[in-house]
Coordinates of N, CA and C in Angstrom, one line a residue:
X1 N 0.9 -1.1 0.0 CA -0.1 0.1 -0.6 C 1.1 1.2 0.4
X2 N 1.7 1.0 0.8 CA 2.6 2.5 1.3 C 3.7 2.3 -0.3
X3 N 3.7 1.3 -1.1 CA 4.1 1.9 -2.4 C 3.5 2.4 -3.5
X4 N 2.5 2.1 -3.2 CA 1.0 2.4 -4.5 C 1.1 3.7 -4.5
X5 N 0.7 4.0 -2.9 CA 0.4 5.4 -2.3 C 1.8 6.3 -3.2
X6 N 3.0 6.1 -2.5 CA 4.4 6.3 -3.1 C 4.2 6.9 -4.6
X7 N 4.1 5.1 -5.2 CA 3.9 6.0 -7.0 C 2.9 6.7 -6.6
X8 N 1.8 6.7 -7.1 CA 1.2 7.8 -7.1 C 1.5 9.3 -6.5
X9 N 1.7 9.1 -5.9 CA 2.4 10.6 -5.8 C 3.1 11.0 -6.1
X10 N 3.9 10.5 -6.8 CA 5.2 10.7 -7.9 C 4.3 10.6 -8.7
X11 N 3.4 10.2 -9.4 CA 2.6 10.7 -11.4 C 2.1 11.5 -11.5
X12 N 1.2 12.0 -10.1 CA -0.1 12.8 -10.3 C -0.1 13.8 -9.3
X13 N 0.4 15.0 -9.3 CA 0.3 16.0 -8.2 C -0.9 16.3 -7.3
X14 N -1.7 16.0 -8.1 CA -3.1 15.8 -7.2 C -3.7 15.0 -6.8
X15 N -3.0 14.1 -6.5 CA -2.8 13.4 -5.1 C -2.0 13.5 -4.5
X16 N -2.8 13.5 -3.3 CA -2.3 14.0 -1.7 C -3.0 12.0 -0.9
X17 N -2.0 12.8 0.3 CA -2.1 12.1 1.5 C -2.9 12.7 2.6
X18 N -3.8 12.0 3.5 CA -4.6 12.6 4.4 C -4.3 12.2 6.1
X19 N -4.6 12.9 6.9 CA -3.9 11.6 8.2 C -2.6 11.5 8.4
X20 N -3.1 9.8 9.2 CA -1.5 9.3 9.5 C -0.1 9.2 8.8
X21 N -1.3 9.2 7.3 CA 0.4 8.9 6.6 C 0.9 10.4 6.2
X22 N 0.1 11.2 6.5 CA 1.2 12.8 6.6 C 2.2 12.5 7.6
X23 N 1.5 12.0 9.2 CA 2.8 12.3 10.2 C 3.6 11.6 10.4
X24 N 3.4 10.1 9.9 CA 4.1 8.9 9.3 C 5.5 9.7 8.4
X25 N 5.4 10.2 7.4 CA 5.9 11.0 6.7 C 7.1 12.1 7.3
X26 N 6.6 12.9 8.7 CA 7.3 13.4 9.4 C 7.6 14.8 8.8
X27 N 6.5 15.2 8.3 CA 6.7 17.0 8.0 C 7.3 16.8 6.9
X28 N 7.6 15.9 5.9 CA 8.1 15.9 4.1 C 7.7 16.6 3.5
X29 N 6.4 15.8 3.5 CA 4.9 16.5 2.6 C 4.2 16.9 3.6
X30 N 3.7 17.9 2.5 CA 2.0 18.7 2.8 C 1.2 18.5 2.2
X31 N 0.0 18.6 3.3 CA -1.4 18.6 2.5 C -1.6 20.1 3.2
X32 N -2.0 20.8 2.3 CA -2.8 22.3 3.1 C -4.1 22.3 3.2
X33 N -5.4 21.5 4.1 CA -5.8 21.6 4.0 C -7.0 21.8 4.9
X34 N -8.4 22.7 5.3 CA -9.2 22.2 6.0 C -10.6 21.6 6.1
X35 N -11.0 21.0 7.0 CA -11.8 20.3 7.3 C -12.8 20.7 7.9
X36 N -14.2 21.8 7.7 CA -14.6 22.3 8.8 C -16.2 21.0 8.8
X37 N -16.2 20.7 11.2 CA -16.7 20.2 11.2 C -17.6 20.9 12.3
X38 N -18.7 20.6 11.9 CA -19.7 20.9 12.9 C -20.1 20.1 14.3
X39 N -20.0 20.9 15.1 CA -20.0 19.1 16.3 C -21.4 20.1 17.1
X40 N -21.3 19.2 18.6 CA -22.3 19.6 20.0 C -23.5 19.5 20.0
X41 N -24.2 19.8 20.9 CA -25.2 19.2 21.4 C -26.4 20.9 21.4
X42 N -27.5 21.0 21.7 CA -28.6 21.8 21.9 C -29.3 22.6 20.9
X43 N -29.3 22.2 19.8 CA -29.9 22.2 18.5 C -30.8 21.5 18.4
X44 N -30.9 20.2 19.1 CA -31.8 19.3 18.6 C -31.8 18.9 17.3
X45 N -30.5 18.4 17.2 CA -30.1 18.0 15.8 C -30.0 16.0 15.8
X46 N -30.6 15.0 16.9 CA -30.5 14.0 17.6 C -28.7 13.6 17.9
X47 N -29.0 12.4 17.9 CA -27.7 11.9 18.4 C -26.6 11.7 17.5
X48 N -27.0 11.1 16.5 CA -25.9 11.1 15.0 C -25.1 12.9 14.9
X49 N -26.0 13.7 14.9 CA -25.5 15.1 14.6 C -24.9 15.6 15.8
X50 N -25.0 15.4 17.2 CA -24.6 15.8 18.4 C -23.4 15.6 18.4
X51 N -22.7 14.9 18.2 CA -21.4 14.2 18.4 C -20.3 15.4 19.0
X52 N -19.5 14.6 19.7 CA -17.8 15.7 19.9 C -17.2 14.4 19.6
X53 N -16.1 14.7 18.2 CA -15.3 14.0 18.1 C -13.8 14.5 18.1
X54 N -13.6 15.5 19.4 CA -12.1 16.0 19.9 C -11.5 14.6 19.6
X55 N -11.7 13.6 20.9 CA -10.5 12.4 20.7 C -10.4 11.6 20.0
X56 N -11.5 11.4 19.0 CA -11.0 10.4 18.3 C -9.8 11.5 16.9
X57 N -10.4 12.4 16.7 CA -9.4 13.6 15.7 C -7.9 14.1 16.3
X58 N -8.4 13.9 17.7 CA -6.8 14.4 18.2 C -6.0 13.1 18.1
X59 N -6.7 12.1 17.9 CA -5.4 10.9 18.4 C -4.9 10.4 16.9
X60 N -5.1 10.8 15.9 CA -4.8 10.9 14.3 C -3.5 11.7 14.1
X61 N -2.2 10.4 14.0 CA -0.7 11.8 13.6 C -1.2 12.4 12.5
X62 N -1.0 13.4 11.9 CA -0.5 14.2 11.2 C -2.0 15.7 11.0
X63 N -3.0 14.9 12.1 CA -3.7 16.1 11.9 C -3.5 17.4 12.8
X64 N -4.2 18.2 12.6 CA -3.7 19.6 13.7 C -5.7 19.6 14.1
X65 N -5.5 19.8 14.9 CA -7.4 20.1 15.3 C -7.6 21.3 16.0
X66 N -8.9 22.5 15.6 CA -9.3 23.6 16.2 C -10.2 23.6 16.9
X67 N -10.5 24.8 18.1 CA -12.0 24.1 18.6 C -12.4 25.7 19.1
X68 N -12.9 26.6 18.1 CA -12.8 28.7 18.8 C -14.1 28.2 19.8
X69 N -13.8 29.4 20.2 CA -15.2 29.3 21.0 C -15.7 30.7 21.0
X70 N -15.1 31.6 20.4 CA -15.4 33.2 19.5 C -15.5 33.3 18.5
X71 N -16.6 34.1 18.1 CA -15.9 34.9 16.5 C -14.5 35.1 16.1
X72 N -13.7 35.7 17.2 CA -12.9 36.2 17.0 C -11.8 35.4 16.3
X73 N -12.0 34.4 17.9 CA -11.0 33.5 17.4 C -11.6 32.2 16.1
X74 N -12.7 32.1 15.7 CA -13.1 31.6 14.5 C -12.2 32.3 13.4
X75 N -12.4 33.2 13.3 CA -11.8 33.9 12.1 C -10.1 33.5 12.4
X76 N -9.8 34.2 12.9 CA -8.4 34.5 13.1 C -8.1 32.7 13.3
X77 N -8.3 31.8 13.6 CA -7.7 30.8 13.9 C -8.0 29.9 11.9
X78 N -9.1 30.4 11.6 CA -9.3 29.9 10.3 C -8.1 30.6 9.5
X79 N -7.8 31.6 9.0 CA -6.6 32.4 8.1 C -5.7 31.4 8.8
X80 N -5.0 30.9 10.1 CA -3.9 30.5 10.1 C -4.2 29.0 9.8
X81 N -5.2 28.4 10.0 CA -5.7 27.1 9.7 C -5.4 26.9 8.0
X82 N -6.1 28.0 7.5 CA -5.2 28.2 5.9 C -4.4 27.8 5.2
X83 N -3.5 28.8 6.4 CA -2.7 29.1 6.1 C -1.5 28.3 6.0
X84 N -2.1 27.1 6.8 CA -1.4 25.8 7.6 C -0.6 24.9 6.3
X85 N 0.5 24.1 6.6 CA 1.0 23.2 5.5 C 0.3 21.8 6.1
X86 N -0.3 21.7 7.0 CA -1.0 20.8 7.4 C -2.4 20.3 7.3
X87 N -3.0 19.0 7.0 CA -4.4 18.6 7.2 C -4.8 19.0 8.9
X88 N -6.1 20.2 8.6 CA -6.5 21.2 9.7 C -7.8 20.4 10.1
X89 N -8.5 19.6 11.4 CA -9.9 19.6 11.4 C -10.4 20.8 12.2
X90 N -11.5 21.6 11.7 CA -12.0 22.8 12.1 C -13.3 22.6 13.0
X91 N -13.4 22.6 14.5 CA -14.6 21.8 14.8 C -15.2 23.2 14.8
X92 N -16.6 23.3 15.3 CA -17.6 24.5 15.2 C -18.4 23.8 16.0
X93 N -18.7 24.5 17.2 CA -19.7 24.3 18.0 C -21.2 25.0 17.4
X94 N -22.5 24.5 16.6 CA -23.4 24.9 16.2 C -24.0 25.5 16.7
X95 N -24.4 25.7 18.4 CA -24.5 26.9 19.0 C -24.3 28.4 19.2
X96 N -22.8 28.1 18.4 CA -22.4 29.3 18.0 C -22.0 30.6 17.1
X97 N -23.1 29.1 16.5 CA -23.1 29.6 15.3 C -23.9 31.8 15.1
X98 N -24.9 31.2 16.1 CA -25.6 32.2 15.7 C -25.7 33.0 17.4
X99 N -24.3 33.1 17.7 CA -23.7 34.3 19.2 C -23.1 34.9 18.1
X100 N -23.8 36.0 18.6 CA -22.8 37.5 18.0 C -21.4 37.7 18.4
X101 N -20.7 38.9 17.7 CA -19.3 39.1 18.3 C -18.5 39.7 16.8
X102 N -17.7 40.3 17.9 CA -17.0 41.3 17.1 C -15.7 40.8 16.2
X103 N -14.9 40.9 15.4 CA -14.3 40.9 14.4 C -13.2 42.0 14.1
X104 N -11.9 41.9 14.6 CA -11.5 42.2 14.0 C -10.6 41.9 13.1
X105 N -10.5 42.0 11.9 CA -10.2 41.5 10.8 C -8.0 41.1 10.0
X106 N -7.9 41.8 10.9 CA -6.0 41.7 10.8 C -6.0 40.7 11.5
X107 N -6.8 40.2 12.7 CA -6.0 39.4 13.8 C -5.8 37.9 13.0
X108 N -4.3 37.6 13.4 CA -4.3 36.4 13.2 C -4.3 36.0 14.3
X109 N -4.8 34.1 14.2 CA -4.3 33.7 15.3 C -3.4 32.2 15.4
X110 N -2.4 32.0 15.7 CA -1.7 31.5 15.6 C -2.1 29.7 16.2
X111 N -1.8 28.7 15.3 CA -2.2 27.1 15.9 C -1.8 26.7 16.9
X112 N -2.1 26.5 18.0 CA -1.4 26.2 18.9 C -1.5 27.0 20.7
X113 N -2.0 28.3 20.0 CA -2.0 29.1 21.1 C -3.3 29.3 22.1
X114 N -3.1 28.6 23.3 CA -4.4 28.8 23.8 C -4.6 30.2 24.6
X115 N -5.6 30.5 25.3 CA -6.1 32.0 25.3 C -6.8 32.1 27.2
X116 N -6.2 32.8 27.9 CA -6.6 33.2 29.3 C -8.3 34.0 28.8
X117 N -9.1 33.6 28.9 CA -10.6 34.2 28.4 C -10.8 35.1 29.6
X118 N -10.5 34.8 31.0 CA -10.6 35.6 32.6 C -9.7 35.1 32.9
X119 N -8.7 35.8 33.8 CA -7.6 35.9 34.8 C -8.2 35.5 36.2
X120 N -7.7 35.0 37.1 CA -8.3 34.3 38.4 C -7.2 34.1 38.9
X121 N -7.3 33.7 40.4 CA -6.7 33.1 41.0 C -6.8 31.9 42.1
X122 N -8.2 31.8 42.3 CA -7.8 30.7 43.0 C -8.5 29.2 42.1
X123 N -9.2 28.8 41.2 CA -8.7 28.0 40.0 C -8.9 28.5 39.0
X124 N -8.6 27.2 38.0 CA -8.7 26.9 36.7 C -9.6 26.2 36.2
X125 N -10.0 26.9 35.2 CA -11.3 26.3 34.3 C -10.6 25.8 32.9
X126 N -10.6 24.8 32.7 CA -10.2 24.9 30.7 C -11.6 24.4 30.5
X127 N -11.7 25.0 29.3 CA -12.6 24.8 28.7 C -12.5 24.9 27.0
X128 N -13.6 23.8 26.4 CA -13.6 24.2 25.0 C -14.5 24.2 24.6
X129 N -14.9 25.0 23.2 CA -15.9 25.3 22.1 C -16.7 25.9 23.1
X130 N -18.4 25.9 23.5 CA -19.4 26.5 24.0 C -19.2 26.2 25.5
X131 N -18.5 25.6 25.7 CA -18.0 25.5 27.5 C -17.6 26.5 28.0
X132 N -16.4 27.1 27.2 CA -15.5 28.8 27.5 C -16.7 29.2 27.7
X133 N -18.1 29.6 26.9 CA -19.2 30.6 27.0 C -19.6 30.6 28.5
X134 N -20.3 28.9 28.6 CA -20.6 28.6 30.2 C -19.7 29.0 31.0
X135 N -18.3 28.1 31.0 CA -17.1 28.9 31.9 C -17.3 30.2 32.6
X136 N -17.6 30.9 31.6 CA -17.2 32.8 31.8 C -18.3 33.0 32.6
X137 N -19.4 32.1 32.1 CA -20.7 32.5 32.6 C -20.8 32.4 34.4
X138 N -20.2 31.2 34.7 CA -20.0 30.7 36.0 C -19.1 31.3 36.9
X139 N -17.9 32.0 35.7 CA -16.8 32.4 36.9 C -17.8 33.8 37.2
X140 N -18.1 34.3 36.9 CA -19.0 35.9 36.9 C -19.6 35.2 38.5
X141 N -20.4 34.2 38.3 CA -21.0 34.1 39.0 C -20.7 33.1 40.6
X142 N -19.6 32.7 40.6 CA -18.2 32.4 41.5 C -18.0 34.1 42.0
X143 N -17.5 34.9 41.2 CA -16.8 36.2 41.2 C -18.1 36.8 42.8
X144 N -19.2 36.7 42.8 CA -20.3 37.3 43.1 C -20.1 36.6 44.9
X145 N -19.3 35.9 44.9 CA -19.3 34.9 46.3 C -17.9 35.0 46.4
X146 N -16.8 35.7 45.7 CA -15.3 36.0 46.1 C -14.9 35.2 46.1
X147 N -15.3 34.0 44.7 CA -13.7 33.3 43.9 C -13.4 33.6 42.5
X148 N -12.5 33.5 42.3 CA -12.0 34.0 41.1 C -11.2 32.8 40.0
X149 N -12.1 32.8 39.5 CA -12.2 31.6 38.4 C -11.0 31.9 37.4
X150 N -9.9 31.5 36.9 CA -9.4 31.7 35.2 C -10.2 31.0 34.5
X151 N -10.5 31.3 33.0 CA -10.6 30.4 32.2 C -10.0 30.4 30.9
X152 N -9.3 29.0 31.3 CA -8.3 29.0 29.8 C -9.1 28.3 29.0
X153 N -9.1 28.8 27.4 CA -9.6 28.2 26.0 C -8.3 28.2 25.7
X154 N -8.1 26.6 25.3 CA -7.2 26.3 24.3 C -7.0 26.4 23.0
X155 N -7.9 26.4 22.5 CA -8.5 26.9 20.8 C -8.4 26.2 20.0
X156 N -6.8 25.5 20.4 CA -6.4 24.7 19.2 C -6.0 23.3 20.4
X157 N -7.0 22.3 20.0 CA -6.4 20.8 21.0 C -5.3 20.1 20.3
X158 N -4.6 20.0 18.8 CA -3.7 19.5 18.8 C -3.1 20.7 17.6
X159 N -2.0 21.1 17.9 CA -0.8 20.8 19.0 C -1.8 21.4 20.4
X160 N -1.6 21.6 21.3 CA -2.0 21.9 22.5 C -1.4 22.7 23.4
X161 N -1.3 23.7 24.2 CA -0.7 25.0 24.1 C -0.7 24.4 25.9
X162 N 0.6 23.4 26.2 CA 0.1 23.3 27.8 C 1.5 24.0 28.4
X163 N 2.1 25.1 28.0 CA 2.4 25.8 28.6 C 1.7 27.1 29.8
X164 N 0.5 27.1 28.8 CA -0.4 28.1 29.1 C -1.5 27.6 30.5
X165 N -1.5 26.1 30.3 CA -2.0 25.4 31.2 C -2.0 25.5 32.9
X166 N 0.1 24.8 32.5 CA 0.9 24.7 33.1 C 0.6 25.7 34.4
X167 N 0.8 27.0 33.8 CA 1.0 28.5 34.3 C -0.1 28.8 35.0
X168 N -1.6 28.3 34.2 CA -2.4 29.0 35.1 C -2.2 27.9 36.6
X169 N -2.3 26.6 35.9 CA -2.8 25.4 37.2 C -1.5 25.9 38.1
X170 N -0.7 26.2 38.1 CA 0.7 26.7 38.5 C 0.0 28.3 40.0
X171 N -0.6 28.6 39.8 CA -0.9 29.8 40.0 C -2.1 30.0 40.7
X172 N -2.8 28.5 39.8 CA -4.3 28.0 40.9 C -4.0 27.3 42.0
X173 N -3.2 26.3 41.6 CA -3.2 25.0 42.3 C -4.6 24.1 42.4
X174 N -5.1 24.1 41.5 CA -6.8 24.1 41.5 C -7.1 23.8 40.1
X175 N -8.0 23.1 39.7 CA -8.1 22.8 38.0 C -9.7 22.1 37.7
X176 N -10.2 22.6 36.9 CA -12.0 21.9 36.8 C -11.5 22.2 35.0
X177 N -11.5 21.0 34.6 CA -12.0 20.8 33.2 C -13.1 20.4 32.4
X178 N -13.8 21.6 32.0 CA -14.8 21.6 31.1 C -15.8 21.3 29.8
X179 N -15.8 20.1 29.3 CA -15.9 19.9 28.0 C -17.5 19.4 27.9
X180 N -18.2 19.7 26.6 CA -19.3 18.8 26.4 C -18.5 16.9 25.7
X181 N -18.2 16.9 26.2 CA -18.1 15.5 25.0 C -18.5 14.3 26.2
X182 N -18.6 12.6 25.8 CA -18.8 12.2 26.4 C -17.8 11.5 27.2
X183 N -17.8 11.3 28.6 CA -17.3 11.0 29.6 C -16.3 10.0 29.3
X184 N -16.2 8.9 28.8 CA -15.2 7.9 28.6 C -14.6 7.9 27.4
X185 N -13.4 8.2 27.6 CA -12.6 8.3 25.8 C -12.8 9.7 25.8
X186 N -13.2 10.7 26.7 CA -13.1 12.3 26.4 C -11.6 12.8 26.2
X187 N -11.5 13.8 25.1 CA -10.5 14.3 25.3 C -10.1 15.0 26.8
X188 N -11.1 15.5 27.7 CA -11.0 15.7 28.8 C -10.2 15.3 29.5
X189 N -9.6 14.1 29.4 CA -8.7 13.2 30.0 C -7.5 13.4 29.3
X190 N -6.9 14.0 28.2 CA -6.0 13.8 27.6 C -5.5 15.6 28.4
X191 N -6.1 16.4 28.4 CA -6.0 17.4 29.2 C -6.1 17.6 31.2
X192 N -6.6 16.8 31.6 CA -6.9 16.0 32.8 C -5.1 15.8 32.7
X193 N -4.2 15.1 32.1 CA -3.5 14.3 31.6 C -2.0 15.4 31.7
X194 N -2.3 16.4 31.0 CA -1.8 16.9 30.5 C -0.5 17.9 31.7

């Protein structure tokens, strides 16, 4: 199979390889491609249309996986995803399509850079997708009780910005991971293991 793929790659410039095979070539080939993937529950789209596939997708060598939570992040990360030489899976939570937000069109957000959406000192909340919005709302409620939660949005699940996560957890010494996915085999386990 590998020889057949290599032969076709040499013969036809329109042939390209995705995912795991890109990872095996160790960056020697490029596949600049973005796949948009709607995800998440809340729009009554039935079980097969409300899945969270983060863990499955981040498991594939060679794929980069992006999961924005705001309009600005979606815009800036999409620009960077299109410019990347690797295949990028761009997860879009369906509930965020209708959420308003200002967008500065000159801002590109590099892949692999998390964002601290809210500074805090008492606990770090790491959230993805729509759960970032929920975490920010919960943090505001906690602040009324004197608890200041720091909300970290990874934005890119692979590569994961471990440094931003580490720095926040070192500061607060407590962490809560909030995702919408199924508990068993979820990407939240990867974040927790970090």
